[in-house]
XYZ file of C-alpha atoms in Angstrom:
193
model
C 233.776 281.489 95.125
C 230.059 281.165 95.918
C 228.630 278.473 98.192
C 227.072 276.629 95.254
C 230.382 276.592 93.385
C 232.178 275.284 96.477
C 229.590 272.529 96.943
C 229.925 271.516 93.281
C 233.707 271.458 93.596
C 233.614 269.282 96.731
C 231.212 266.846 95.061
C 233.567 266.477 92.104
C 236.563 265.972 94.375
C 234.816 263.410 96.639
C 236.719 260.322 95.413
C 240.120 261.992 94.978
C 242.953 260.820 97.259
C 246.289 262.596 97.755
C 249.477 261.174 96.227
C 251.652 259.056 98.511
C 254.761 261.105 97.712
C 255.443 264.361 95.908
C 259.092 264.088 94.908
C 260.215 263.898 91.300
C 262.666 261.138 90.500
C 265.247 262.265 87.954
C 266.009 259.908 85.076
C 269.455 258.404 85.455
C 270.124 257.479 81.822
C 270.053 259.896 78.928
C 267.349 259.224 76.366
C 268.710 257.854 73.098
C 266.172 257.771 70.261
C 266.084 254.600 68.181
C 266.950 254.612 64.476
C 263.259 254.335 63.635
C 262.465 257.374 65.789
C 265.271 259.343 64.149
C 263.975 258.391 60.688
C 260.421 259.449 61.606
C 261.710 262.756 62.975
C 263.695 263.447 59.798
C 260.666 262.628 57.615
C 258.452 264.924 59.714
C 260.980 267.773 59.464
C 261.145 267.402 55.682
C 257.341 267.540 55.458
C 257.365 270.736 57.500
C 259.796 272.491 55.160
C 257.853 274.872 52.943
C 258.487 274.498 49.251
C 257.555 277.767 47.544
C 257.669 275.981 44.184
C 254.005 275.252 43.435
C 254.567 273.883 39.921
C 252.686 270.620 39.517
C 254.424 267.327 38.784
C 251.074 265.601 38.246
C 249.959 264.093 34.954
C 250.231 266.256 31.875
C 248.741 265.778 28.420
C 251.718 265.105 26.163
C 252.143 267.343 23.162
C 253.878 266.359 19.947
C 257.404 267.622 19.196
C 256.098 269.908 16.450
C 253.072 271.256 18.366
C 252.947 274.958 19.155
C 253.012 276.228 22.720
C 250.598 279.138 22.934
C 249.328 280.742 26.125
C 247.989 284.230 26.839
C 246.305 285.550 29.983
C 243.138 287.570 29.712
C 243.930 291.250 29.378
C 247.105 290.858 27.299
C 246.721 293.033 24.221
C 246.668 291.228 20.880
C 249.414 293.477 19.502
C 251.696 292.650 22.445
C 251.012 288.931 22.019
C 251.602 289.118 18.244
C 254.962 290.846 18.787
C 255.945 288.147 21.296
C 254.888 285.402 18.879
C 256.902 286.959 16.069
C 260.005 287.368 18.236
C 260.041 291.158 17.924
C 260.942 291.820 21.564
C 264.535 291.909 22.736
C 265.299 288.727 24.677
C 266.700 289.761 28.041
C 267.422 286.320 29.518
C 267.675 282.696 28.374
C 267.308 279.391 30.233
C 268.558 276.107 28.776
C 266.716 273.057 30.138
C 267.987 270.616 27.500
C 269.002 267.282 29.001
C 267.620 268.088 32.464
C 265.354 265.679 34.338
C 261.867 266.896 35.288
C 262.676 267.632 38.945
C 265.707 269.742 38.087
C 263.927 271.450 35.171
C 260.968 272.304 37.444
C 263.271 273.878 40.038
C 265.402 275.769 37.506
C 262.392 277.120 35.597
C 260.656 278.293 38.772
C 263.796 279.915 40.205
C 264.673 281.516 36.849
C 261.218 283.072 36.395
C 261.130 284.351 39.996
C 264.634 285.841 39.682
C 263.877 287.505 36.330
C 260.615 288.972 37.616
C 262.300 290.318 40.731
C 265.044 291.928 38.626
C 262.542 293.482 36.209
C 263.413 291.295 33.212
C 260.339 290.997 31.001
C 261.134 288.887 27.913
C 262.693 285.425 28.200
C 263.624 282.505 26.006
C 263.291 278.983 27.421
C 265.043 276.119 25.586
C 263.097 272.975 26.490
C 263.803 270.845 23.447
C 261.375 268.933 21.270
C 261.824 265.481 22.756
C 262.507 263.815 19.409
C 265.092 261.492 20.922
C 263.190 260.750 24.147
C 262.052 257.171 24.533
C 259.330 255.953 24.933
C 257.341 259.229 24.909
C 258.414 262.342 23.021
C 258.147 265.941 24.216
C 257.798 265.226 27.943
C 259.841 268.225 29.080
C 258.199 270.454 26.467
C 254.756 269.318 27.678
C 255.577 270.047 31.311
C 257.121 273.432 30.454
C 253.911 274.440 28.674
C 251.887 273.399 31.727
C 254.246 275.074 34.219
C 254.425 278.377 32.357
C 250.633 278.672 32.465
C 250.708 278.012 36.255
C 253.088 280.874 37.068
C 251.189 284.078 37.918
C 254.022 286.326 36.697
C 253.820 284.833 33.170
C 251.535 286.941 30.976
C 252.064 284.965 27.791
C 254.270 282.397 26.120
C 254.602 281.090 22.587
C 256.783 278.747 20.561
C 259.861 280.620 19.361
C 260.727 281.589 15.819
C 263.089 279.273 13.934
C 266.167 281.499 14.447
C 265.607 281.319 18.259
C 265.096 277.553 18.428
C 261.714 276.990 16.796
C 259.646 274.188 18.333
C 262.452 273.470 20.826
C 262.119 276.852 22.584
C 259.475 279.262 23.831
C 259.246 283.000 24.315
C 257.926 284.103 27.702
C 256.565 287.539 28.612
C 256.541 288.441 32.311
C 254.422 291.065 33.995
C 256.040 294.148 35.461
C 257.337 293.873 39.007
C 256.121 296.259 41.726
C 258.890 298.801 41.138
C 258.205 298.909 37.403
C 254.480 299.392 38.079
C 255.221 302.293 40.462
C 257.555 303.897 37.929
C 254.926 303.527 35.222
C 252.217 305.122 37.411
C 254.523 308.051 38.242
C 255.446 308.565 34.599
C 251.794 308.621 33.514
C 250.642 310.814 36.415
C 253.152 313.518 35.422
C 251.552 313.795 31.982
C 248.198 314.833 33.414
């Protein structure tokens, strides 16, 4: 330490007095948190839990029971989308959301799509209903499903199903290939060259 630094230190410490004692007194009673403290701790822990489900529960524009659901990401070929719309692809998995509340439907749809994508399942059918018997507003679940499907990155396209698959009460969903399928596809095409 230089002389200037020592002088500065001593100036700063000029009014400091030593403690009268230096022993630590142990607490005799165990700390018991109050009910309010326990409730605050539980609320804080719940906030800290990460929810991977990013699907929005915010306001949605309601669609009518007989409105079409139609969504296609940029880059999806028109022929692929037309075949999906016409129900020409084999349906590999189906999810029935009829009668479910929005929270449960949100969770089941998200988990179902993630599971199907991970397993390499590409074409799905989602039964969301038309909401004809919902009071006071029809097609709430259908409206949210349309919004949610467009929020999921793995969803390439979706469209209202053909009549024999549920019509306005169901939607076809086309998922992108998972990483393994993409690798396999690259290998298959690189062997042709």
